[in-house]
Amino acid sequence: MSNDSSTLSQDAAFDLLSNARRRLALKYLLEQDTPVGIDELAAHVAAVENDTEAEQLDEKQRKRTYVSLYQTHIPKLAKAGVVEYDPDERTVELNGNLRTITSYLSSEEPSDEWPRYFLGVSIGGLVVHVLSVLLAPQFSAAVGTVIILLFTVLSLVYYRSSRRQLRPVVSRGAEQ
């Protein structure tokens, strides 16, 4: 692997993200503006893994996470050029050259907005269509057509949005 994450291949990026603990560490580092101590990083990761607050962790939970970050995960991320590790200060920070790997991190959680949009158009369309049938039957066909067009447009927007989220960002010429 290279020391420049912009040249990470898709396979290398996926290898780095294949471990949940590394993903949690990277997400936390993305939220920080300054270097983070490994103790703080381990406490955050352990808290998320144990579904609790950092203050509620026992020493065993902290230590197990700290050791794996210190011995395995941070060195792997540093070797790949994704983070900078200062062994004297025992701090870690993103190296600022993280575009490839964050493109894979950011789309991990699917959006839950689309079902609401479809439900809203369904309910609204049903109400409008029933009203048009009852109050103005001569326009009910036109209203039905407009509702179908709304669904078509919404479906196309959803399709394009989901394709954009699924499209991987692979750095050029970086296959290993």
Coordinates of N, CA, C and O in Angstrom, one line a residue:
M1 N 0.8 -1.2 0.0 CA 0.0 0.0 0.0 C 0.9 1.2 0.0 O 1.9 1.3 0.6
S2 N 0.4 2.2 -0.6 CA 1.0 3.5 -0.6 C 0.8 4.3 0.6 O -0.1 4.1 1.4
N3 N 1.6 5.3 0.8 CA 1.4 6.3 1.9 C 0.5 7.4 1.6 O 0.4 8.3 2.3
D4 N -0.1 7.4 0.4 CA -0.9 8.5 0.0 C -2.3 7.9 -0.2 O -2.5 7.1 -1.2
S5 N -3.3 8.2 0.6 CA -4.6 7.6 0.5 C -5.3 7.9 -0.8 O -6.3 7.3 -1.2
S6 N -4.9 9.0 -1.5 CA -5.5 9.3 -2.7 C -5.2 8.2 -3.8 O -5.8 8.2 -4.8
T7 N -4.2 7.4 -3.6 CA -3.8 6.4 -4.5 C -4.2 5.0 -4.0 O -3.8 4.0 -4.5
L8 N -5.1 5.0 -3.0 CA -5.6 3.7 -2.5 C -6.5 3.1 -3.6 O -7.3 3.7 -4.1
S9 N -6.3 1.8 -3.8 CA -7.2 1.1 -4.7 C -8.5 0.8 -4.0 O -8.6 0.9 -2.8
Q10 N -9.5 0.5 -4.7 CA -10.8 0.2 -4.1 C -10.6 -1.0 -3.2 O -11.1 -1.0 -2.1
D11 N -9.8 -2.0 -3.6 CA -9.6 -3.2 -2.7 C -8.9 -2.8 -1.4 O -9.3 -3.3 -0.3
A12 N -7.9 -1.9 -1.5 CA -7.2 -1.4 -0.3 C -8.1 -0.6 0.6 O -8.1 -0.8 1.8
A13 N -9.0 0.2 0.0 CA -9.9 1.0 0.8 C -10.9 0.1 1.5 O -11.2 0.2 2.7
F14 N -11.4 -0.9 0.8 CA -12.4 -1.9 1.4 C -11.7 -2.7 2.4 O -12.3 -3.1 3.4
D15 N -10.4 -3.1 2.2 CA -9.7 -3.8 3.3 C -9.6 -3.0 4.6 O -9.8 -3.5 5.7
L16 N -9.3 -1.7 4.4 CA -9.2 -0.9 5.6 C -10.6 -0.7 6.3 O -10.6 -0.7 7.5
L17 N -11.6 -0.7 5.5 CA -13.0 -0.5 6.1 C -13.6 -1.8 6.4 O -14.8 -1.8 6.9
S18 N -13.0 -2.9 6.2 CA -13.6 -4.2 6.5 C -13.8 -4.5 8.0 O -14.5 -5.4 8.4
N19 N -13.1 -3.7 8.8 CA -13.2 -3.9 10.3 C -14.0 -2.8 10.9 O -13.8 -1.6 10.7
A20 N -15.0 -3.2 11.6 CA -16.0 -2.2 12.3 C -15.2 -1.3 13.2 O -15.5 -0.1 13.3
R21 N -14.2 -1.8 13.9 CA -13.5 -0.9 14.8 C -12.7 0.2 14.1 O -12.7 1.3 14.5
R22 N -12.1 -0.2 13.0 CA -11.5 0.9 12.2 C -12.5 1.9 11.6 O -12.2 3.1 11.6
R23 N -13.6 1.4 11.2 CA -14.6 2.3 10.7 C -15.1 3.3 11.8 O -15.2 4.5 11.5
L24 N -15.3 2.8 13.0 CA -15.7 3.6 14.1 C -14.6 4.6 14.4 O -14.9 5.8 14.7
A25 N -13.4 4.2 14.4 CA -12.2 5.1 14.7 C -12.2 6.2 13.6 O -12.0 7.4 13.9
L26 N -12.3 5.8 12.3 CA -12.2 6.8 11.3 C -13.4 7.8 11.3 O -13.2 9.0 11.2
K27 N -14.6 7.3 11.6 CA -15.7 8.2 11.7 C -15.5 9.2 12.9 O -15.8 10.4 12.7
Y28 N -14.9 8.8 14.0 CA -14.7 9.7 15.1 C -13.6 10.7 14.7 O -13.8 11.9 15.0
L29 N -12.6 10.2 14.1 CA -11.5 11.1 13.7 C -12.0 12.2 12.7 O -11.5 13.3 12.7
L30 N -12.9 11.8 11.8 CA -13.5 12.8 10.9 C -14.2 13.9 11.6 O -14.3 15.0 11.0
E31 N -14.7 13.7 12.8 CA -15.4 14.7 13.5 C -14.5 15.6 14.3 O -15.0 16.6 14.9
Q32 N -13.2 15.3 14.4 CA -12.3 16.0 15.2 C -11.5 17.0 14.4 O -11.1 16.7 13.3
D33 N -11.2 18.1 15.0 CA -10.3 19.1 14.3 C -8.9 19.1 14.8 O -8.0 19.7 14.1
T34 N -8.6 18.4 15.8 CA -7.2 18.3 16.4 C -6.9 16.8 16.6 O -7.7 15.9 16.6
P35 N -5.6 16.5 16.7 CA -5.2 15.1 17.0 C -5.9 14.6 18.3 O -6.2 15.4 19.2
V36 N -6.1 13.3 18.3 CA -6.9 12.7 19.4 C -5.9 11.7 20.0 O -5.2 10.9 19.3
G37 N -5.9 11.6 21.3 CA -5.2 10.6 22.1 C -5.8 9.3 21.8 O -7.0 9.1 21.7
I38 N -4.9 8.3 21.8 CA -5.4 6.9 21.6 C -6.4 6.5 22.8 O -7.4 5.8 22.5
D39 N -6.1 7.0 24.0 CA -7.1 6.7 25.1 C -8.5 7.2 24.8 O -9.4 6.5 25.0
E40 N -8.6 8.5 24.3 CA -9.8 9.0 24.0 C -10.5 8.3 22.8 O -11.7 8.0 22.9
L41 N -9.7 8.0 21.8 CA -10.3 7.2 20.7 C -10.8 5.9 21.1 O -11.9 5.4 20.7
A42 N -10.0 5.2 21.9 CA -10.4 3.8 22.4 C -11.7 3.9 23.2 O -12.5 3.1 23.1
A43 N -11.8 4.9 24.1 CA -12.9 5.1 24.9 C -14.2 5.3 24.0 O -15.2 4.7 24.3
H44 N -14.0 6.1 23.0 CA -15.2 6.4 22.1 C -15.6 5.1 21.4 O -16.8 4.8 21.4
V45 N -14.6 4.4 20.8 CA -14.9 3.2 20.0 C -15.5 2.2 21.0 O -16.6 1.5 20.6
A46 N -15.0 2.0 22.1 CA -15.5 1.0 23.1 C -16.9 1.3 23.5 O -17.8 0.5 23.7
A47 N -17.2 2.6 23.7 CA -18.5 3.0 24.1 C -19.5 2.7 23.0 O -20.6 2.2 23.3
V48 N -19.2 3.0 21.8 CA -20.1 2.7 20.7 C -20.3 1.2 20.6 O -21.5 0.7 20.4
E49 N -19.2 0.4 20.6 CA -19.3 -1.0 20.5 C -20.2 -1.6 21.7 O -20.9 -2.6 21.4
N50 N -20.1 -1.1 22.8 CA -20.8 -1.6 24.0 C -22.1 -0.9 24.3 O -22.8 -1.1 25.3
D51 N -22.5 0.0 23.3 CA -23.8 0.8 23.4 C -24.0 1.4 24.8 O -25.0 1.2 25.5
T52 N -23.0 2.2 25.2 CA -23.0 2.9 26.4 C -22.2 4.2 26.3 O -21.7 4.5 25.3
E53 N -22.1 4.9 27.4 CA -21.3 6.1 27.5 C -19.9 5.8 27.9 O -19.7 4.8 28.6
A54 N -18.9 6.6 27.4 CA -17.5 6.3 27.8 C -17.3 6.2 29.3 O -16.5 5.4 29.7
E55 N -18.0 7.0 30.0 CA -17.9 7.0 31.5 C -18.3 5.7 32.1 O -18.0 5.4 33.2
Q56 N -19.2 5.0 31.4 CA -19.8 3.7 32.0 C -18.9 2.5 31.6 O -19.3 1.4 32.1
L57 N -17.9 2.7 30.9 CA -17.1 1.5 30.5 C -16.2 1.0 31.6 O -15.8 1.8 32.5
D58 N -16.1 -0.3 31.7 CA -15.1 -0.8 32.7 C -13.7 -0.9 32.1 O -13.5 -0.7 30.9
E59 N -12.8 -1.2 32.9 CA -11.4 -1.1 32.5 C -11.1 -2.2 31.5 O -10.3 -2.0 30.5
K60 N -11.7 -3.4 31.6 CA -11.5 -4.4 30.6 C -12.0 -4.0 29.2 O -11.3 -4.3 28.2
Q61 N -13.1 -3.4 29.1 CA -13.6 -2.9 27.8 C -12.7 -1.9 27.2 O -12.4 -1.9 26.0
R62 N -12.3 -0.9 28.0 CA -11.3 0.1 27.5 C -10.0 -0.5 27.0 O -9.5 -0.2 26.0
K63 N -9.5 -1.4 27.8 CA -8.1 -1.9 27.6 C -8.2 -2.8 26.3 O -7.3 -2.7 25.4
R64 N -9.2 -3.6 26.2 CA -9.3 -4.5 25.0 C -9.3 -3.7 23.7 O -8.7 -3.9 22.7
T65 N -10.1 -2.6 23.7 CA -10.2 -1.7 22.5 C -8.9 -1.0 22.3 O -8.4 -0.8 21.2
Y66 N -8.3 -0.4 23.4 CA -7.1 0.3 23.3 C -6.0 -0.6 22.7 O -5.3 -0.1 21.8
V67 N -5.8 -1.8 23.2 CA -4.8 -2.7 22.7 C -4.9 -3.0 21.2 O -4.0 -2.9 20.4
S68 N -6.2 -3.3 20.8 CA -6.4 -3.6 19.4 C -6.1 -2.4 18.5 O -5.6 -2.5 17.4
L69 N -6.5 -1.2 18.9 CA -6.3 0.0 18.2 C -4.8 0.3 18.1 O -4.2 0.6 17.0
Y70 N -4.1 0.2 19.2 CA -2.7 0.5 19.3 C -1.8 -0.5 18.6 O -0.9 -0.1 17.9
Q71 N -2.1 -1.7 18.7 CA -1.3 -2.8 18.1 C -1.6 -3.1 16.6 O -0.8 -3.5 15.9
T72 N -2.9 -2.9 16.3 CA -3.3 -3.4 14.9 C -3.9 -2.3 14.0 O -3.4 -2.1 12.9
H73 N -4.9 -1.7 14.5 CA -5.7 -0.8 13.6 C -5.0 0.5 13.2 O -5.0 0.9 12.1
I74 N -4.5 1.2 14.2 CA -3.8 2.4 13.9 C -2.6 2.2 13.1 O -2.4 2.9 12.1
P75 N -1.7 1.2 13.4 CA -0.6 1.0 12.5 C -1.0 0.7 11.0 O -0.4 1.1 10.1
K76 N -2.1 -0.1 10.9 CA -2.6 -0.4 9.5 C -3.1 0.8 8.8 O -2.7 1.1 7.6
L77 N -3.8 1.7 9.5 CA -4.3 2.9 8.9 C -3.1 3.9 8.6 O -3.1 4.6 7.6
A78 N -2.1 3.9 9.5 CA -0.9 4.8 9.3 C -0.1 4.3 8.1 O 0.3 5.1 7.3
K79 N 0.1 3.0 8.0 CA 0.8 2.4 6.9 C 0.2 2.7 5.6 O 0.8 2.9 4.5
A80 N -1.2 2.7 5.6 CA -1.9 3.0 4.3 C -1.9 4.5 4.0 O -2.4 4.9 3.0
G81 N -1.4 5.3 4.9 CA -1.4 6.8 4.7 C -2.7 7.5 5.0 O -2.9 8.6 4.5
V82 N -3.6 6.9 5.7 CA -4.9 7.4 6.0 C -4.8 8.3 7.3 O -5.5 9.3 7.4
V83 N -4.0 7.9 8.3 CA -3.8 8.7 9.5 C -2.4 9.0 9.7 O -1.5 8.3 9.2
E84 N -2.1 10.0 10.6 CA -0.8 10.3 11.1 C -0.8 9.9 12.5 O -1.7 10.3 13.3
Y85 N 0.2 9.1 12.9 CA 0.3 8.6 14.3 C 1.6 9.2 14.9 O 2.7 9.0 14.3
D86 N 1.5 9.8 16.0 CA 2.6 10.3 16.8 C 2.9 9.4 18.0 O 2.1 9.5 19.0
P87 N 3.9 8.5 17.9 CA 4.1 7.6 19.0 C 4.5 8.2 20.3 O 4.3 7.7 21.3
D88 N 5.2 9.3 20.2 CA 5.7 10.0 21.4 C 4.5 10.6 22.2 O 4.4 10.5 23.4
E89 N 3.6 11.2 21.5 CA 2.4 11.8 22.1 C 1.2 10.9 22.2 O 0.2 11.1 22.9
R90 N 1.4 9.7 21.5 CA 0.3 8.7 21.4 C -1.0 9.4 20.9 O -2.1 9.2 21.5
T91 N -0.9 10.2 19.9 CA -2.0 10.8 19.2 C -2.1 10.4 17.8 O -1.2 10.0 17.2
V92 N -3.3 10.5 17.3 CA -3.6 10.1 15.9 C -4.5 11.1 15.3 O -5.4 11.7 16.0
E93 N -4.3 11.4 14.0 CA -5.2 12.3 13.3 C -5.2 11.9 11.9 O -4.4 11.3 11.4
L94 N -6.3 12.4 11.2 CA -6.4 12.1 9.8 C -5.3 12.9 9.1 O -5.0 14.0 9.5
N95 N -4.8 12.4 8.0 CA -3.7 13.1 7.3 C -4.2 14.1 6.3 O -3.4 14.8 5.6
G96 N -5.5 14.3 6.2 CA -6.0 15.4 5.3 C -6.1 14.9 3.9 O -6.6 15.6 3.0
N97 N -5.7 13.7 3.6 CA -5.8 13.2 2.2 C -6.6 11.9 2.2 O -6.1 10.9 1.9
L98 N -7.9 12.1 2.5 CA -8.7 11.0 2.8 C -9.9 10.8 1.9 O -10.8 10.1 2.2
R99 N -9.9 11.4 0.7 CA -11.0 11.4 -0.2 C -11.5 10.1 -0.6 O -12.7 9.8 -0.6
T100 N -10.6 9.2 -0.9 CA -11.1 7.8 -1.4 C -11.8 7.1 -0.3 O -12.9 6.6 -0.5
I101 N -11.2 7.0 0.9 CA -11.8 6.2 1.9 C -13.1 6.8 2.5 O -14.0 6.1 2.8
T102 N -13.2 8.1 2.6 CA -14.4 8.8 3.1 C -15.6 8.6 2.1 O -16.7 8.6 2.5
S103 N -15.3 8.4 0.8 CA -16.4 8.2 -0.1 C -17.1 6.9 0.2 O -18.3 6.8 -0.1
Y104 N -16.4 5.9 0.7 CA -17.0 4.7 1.0 C -17.6 4.7 2.4 O -18.6 4.1 2.7
L105 N -17.0 5.5 3.3 CA -17.6 5.6 4.7 C -18.9 6.4 4.7 O -19.8 6.0 5.5
S106 N -19.0 7.4 3.9 CA -20.2 8.3 4.0 C -21.5 7.6 3.6 O -22.5 8.1 4.1
S107 N -21.5 6.6 2.8 CA -22.8 6.1 2.3 C -23.1 4.8 3.0 O -23.9 4.0 2.5
E108 N -22.6 4.6 4.2 CA -22.9 3.3 4.9 C -24.3 3.3 5.4 O -24.9 2.2 5.4
E109 N -24.9 4.3 5.9 CA -26.2 4.4 6.4 C -27.2 4.8 5.3 O -27.1 5.8 4.7
P110 N -28.2 3.9 5.0 CA -29.2 4.3 4.0 C -30.1 5.4 4.5 O -30.4 5.5 5.7
S111 N -30.6 6.2 3.6 CA -31.5 7.3 3.9 C -32.9 6.8 4.2 O -33.3 5.9 3.5
D112 N -33.5 7.3 5.2 CA -34.9 6.9 5.5 C -35.9 7.9 5.0 O -37.1 7.8 5.4
E113 N -35.5 8.9 4.3 CA -36.4 9.9 3.8 C -37.3 9.5 2.7 O -38.4 9.9 2.6
W114 N -36.8 8.6 1.8 CA -37.5 8.3 0.6 C -38.9 7.6 0.9 O -39.9 7.9 0.2
P115 N -39.0 6.7 1.8 CA -40.3 6.1 2.1 C -41.3 7.2 2.5 O -42.5 7.1 2.2
R116 N -40.8 8.2 3.3 CA -41.7 9.3 3.6 C -42.2 10.0 2.4 O -43.4 10.4 2.4
Y117 N -41.4 10.3 1.5 CA -41.8 11.0 0.3 C -42.8 10.2 -0.5 O -43.8 10.7 -0.9
F118 N -42.5 8.9 -0.7 CA -43.5 8.1 -1.4 C -44.8 8.0 -0.7 O -45.9 8.0 -1.3
L119 N -44.8 7.8 0.6 CA -46.0 7.8 1.4 C -46.8 9.1 1.3 O -48.0 9.1 1.1
G120 N -46.1 10.2 1.4 CA -46.7 11.5 1.3 C -47.4 11.7 -0.1 O -48.6 12.1 -0.1
V121 N -46.7 11.3 -1.1 CA -47.3 11.4 -2.5 C -48.5 10.4 -2.6 O -49.5 10.8 -3.2
S122 N -48.4 9.3 -2.0 CA -49.5 8.3 -2.1 C -50.7 8.8 -1.4 O -51.8 8.8 -1.9
I123 N -50.6 9.3 -0.2 CA -51.7 9.8 0.6 C -52.3 11.0 0.0 O -53.5 11.1 -0.2
G124 N -51.4 11.9 -0.3 CA -51.9 13.2 -1.0 C -52.6 12.9 -2.3 O -53.6 13.5 -2.6
G125 N -52.0 12.0 -3.1 CA -52.6 11.7 -4.4 C -53.9 11.0 -4.2 O -54.9 11.3 -5.0
L126 N -54.0 10.1 -3.3 CA -55.3 9.4 -3.0 C -56.4 10.4 -2.6 O -57.5 10.4 -3.2
V127 N -56.1 11.3 -1.7 CA -57.0 12.3 -1.2 C -57.5 13.2 -2.4 O -58.7 13.5 -2.6
V128 N -56.5 13.7 -3.2 CA -56.8 14.6 -4.3 C -57.7 13.9 -5.3 O -58.6 14.4 -5.9
H129 N -57.3 12.6 -5.6 CA -58.0 11.9 -6.6 C -59.5 11.6 -6.2 O -60.4 11.7 -7.0
V130 N -59.7 11.2 -4.9 CA -61.0 10.9 -4.4 C -61.9 12.2 -4.5 O -63.0 12.2 -4.9
L131 N -61.3 13.3 -4.1 CA -62.0 14.6 -4.1 C -62.3 15.0 -5.6 O -63.4 15.5 -5.8
S132 N -61.4 14.7 -6.5 CA -61.7 15.1 -7.9 C -62.8 14.2 -8.4 O -63.6 14.7 -9.2
V133 N -62.9 12.9 -8.1 CA -63.9 12.0 -8.5 C -65.3 12.5 -8.0 O -66.3 12.5 -8.7
L134 N -65.3 12.9 -6.7 CA -66.5 13.3 -6.0 C -67.0 14.7 -6.5 O -68.2 14.9 -6.7
L135 N -66.1 15.6 -6.6 CA -66.4 17.0 -6.8 C -66.4 17.5 -8.3 O -67.1 18.4 -8.7
A136 N -65.5 16.9 -9.0 CA -65.3 17.3 -10.4 C -64.9 16.1 -11.2 O -63.8 15.9 -11.7
P137 N -65.9 15.2 -11.5 CA -65.5 13.9 -12.2 C -65.0 14.2 -13.6 O -64.2 13.3 -14.1
Q138 N -65.3 15.3 -14.2 CA -64.8 15.6 -15.6 C -63.3 15.8 -15.5 O -62.6 15.6 -16.5
F139 N -62.7 16.1 -14.3 CA -61.2 16.4 -14.2 C -60.5 15.2 -13.6 O -59.3 15.3 -13.4
S140 N -61.2 14.2 -13.2 CA -60.6 13.1 -12.4 C -59.5 12.4 -13.3 O -58.4 12.0 -12.8
A141 N -59.7 12.2 -14.6 CA -58.7 11.6 -15.4 C -57.4 12.5 -15.5 O -56.3 12.0 -15.4
A142 N -57.6 13.8 -15.6 CA -56.4 14.7 -15.6 C -55.7 14.7 -14.2 O -54.5 14.6 -14.2
V143 N -56.5 14.6 -13.2 CA -55.8 14.6 -11.8 C -55.1 13.3 -11.7 O -54.0 13.2 -11.1
G144 N -55.7 12.2 -12.1 CA -55.0 10.9 -12.1 C -53.7 10.9 -12.8 O -52.7 10.3 -12.4
T145 N -53.7 11.5 -14.0 CA -52.5 11.6 -14.8 C -51.4 12.4 -14.1 O -50.2 12.1 -14.1
V146 N -51.8 13.5 -13.5 CA -50.8 14.3 -12.7 C -50.2 13.5 -11.6 O -49.0 13.6 -11.3
I147 N -51.1 12.8 -10.9 CA -50.5 11.9 -9.8 C -49.6 10.9 -10.3 O -48.5 10.7 -9.7
I148 N -49.9 10.3 -11.4 CA -49.0 9.3 -12.0 C -47.7 10.0 -12.4 O -46.6 9.5 -12.2
L149 N -47.7 11.2 -13.0 CA -46.5 11.9 -13.3 C -45.7 12.3 -12.1 O -44.5 12.2 -12.2
L150 N -46.4 12.6 -11.0 CA -45.6 12.9 -9.8 C -44.9 11.7 -9.3 O -43.7 11.8 -8.9
F151 N -45.5 10.5 -9.3 CA -44.8 9.3 -9.0 C -43.7 9.0 -9.9 O -42.6 8.5 -9.5
T152 N -43.8 9.2 -11.2 CA -42.8 9.0 -12.1 C -41.6 9.9 -11.8 O -40.4 9.4 -11.8
V153 N -41.8 11.2 -11.6 CA -40.7 12.1 -11.3 C -40.1 11.7 -10.0 O -38.8 11.7 -9.9
L154 N -40.9 11.4 -9.0 CA -40.3 11.0 -7.7 C -39.4 9.8 -7.8 O -38.3 9.7 -7.3
S155 N -39.9 8.8 -8.6 CA -39.2 7.5 -8.8 C -37.9 7.8 -9.5 O -36.9 7.2 -9.2
L156 N -37.9 8.7 -10.6 CA -36.7 9.0 -11.3 C -35.7 9.7 -10.4 O -34.5 9.4 -10.4
V157 N -36.1 10.6 -9.6 CA -35.2 11.3 -8.7 C -34.6 10.3 -7.7 O -33.4 10.3 -7.4
Y158 N -35.5 9.4 -7.1 CA -35.0 8.4 -6.2 C -34.0 7.5 -6.9 O -32.9 7.2 -6.3
Y159 N -34.3 7.0 -8.1 CA -33.3 6.2 -8.9 C -32.0 6.8 -9.0 O -30.9 6.2 -8.8
R160 N -32.0 8.1 -9.5 CA -30.7 8.8 -9.7 C -30.0 9.0 -8.4 O -28.8 8.9 -8.3
S161 N -30.7 9.3 -7.3 CA -30.1 9.5 -6.0 C -29.4 8.2 -5.5 O -28.3 8.2 -5.0
S162 N -30.1 7.1 -5.6 CA -29.6 5.9 -5.1 C -28.4 5.4 -6.0 O -27.5 4.8 -5.5
R163 N -28.5 5.6 -7.3 CA -27.3 5.2 -8.2 C -26.1 6.1 -7.8 O -25.0 5.5 -7.8
R164 N -26.3 7.3 -7.5 CA -25.1 8.2 -7.1 C -24.5 7.7 -5.8 O -23.3 7.7 -5.7
Q165 N -25.3 7.3 -4.9 CA -24.8 6.9 -3.6 C -24.1 5.5 -3.7 O -23.1 5.3 -3.0
L166 N -24.5 4.7 -4.6 CA -23.9 3.4 -4.8 C -22.7 3.4 -5.7 O -21.9 2.5 -5.6
R167 N -22.5 4.4 -6.5 CA -21.4 4.5 -7.4 C -20.1 4.7 -6.6 O -19.9 5.6 -5.9
P168 N -19.2 3.7 -6.7 CA -17.9 3.8 -5.9 C -17.0 4.8 -6.6 O -17.0 5.1 -7.8
V169 N -16.2 5.4 -5.7 CA -15.2 6.4 -6.2 C -13.9 5.6 -6.2 O -13.3 5.4 -5.1
V170 N -13.4 5.3 -7.3 CA -12.2 4.5 -7.4 C -11.1 5.4 -8.0 O -11.3 6.1 -9.0
S171 N -10.0 5.5 -7.3 CA -8.9 6.4 -7.7 C -8.3 5.8 -9.0 O -8.1 4.6 -9.2
R172 N -8.0 6.7 -9.9 CA -7.4 6.3 -11.2 C -6.0 5.8 -11.1 O -5.2 6.4 -10.4
G173 N -5.7 4.7 -11.8 CA -4.4 4.2 -11.8 C -3.8 3.7 -10.5 O -2.6 3.7 -10.3
A174 N -4.7 3.3 -9.6 CA -4.2 2.9 -8.3 C -4.4 1.4 -8.0 O -4.3 1.0 -6.8
E175 N -4.7 0.7 -8.9 CA -4.9 -0.8 -8.7 C -3.6 -1.4 -8.3 O -2.5 -1.1 -8.8
Q176 N -3.7 -2.3 -7.3 CA -2.4 -2.9 -6.8 C -2.4 -4.4 -7.1 O -3.4 -5.0 -7.1

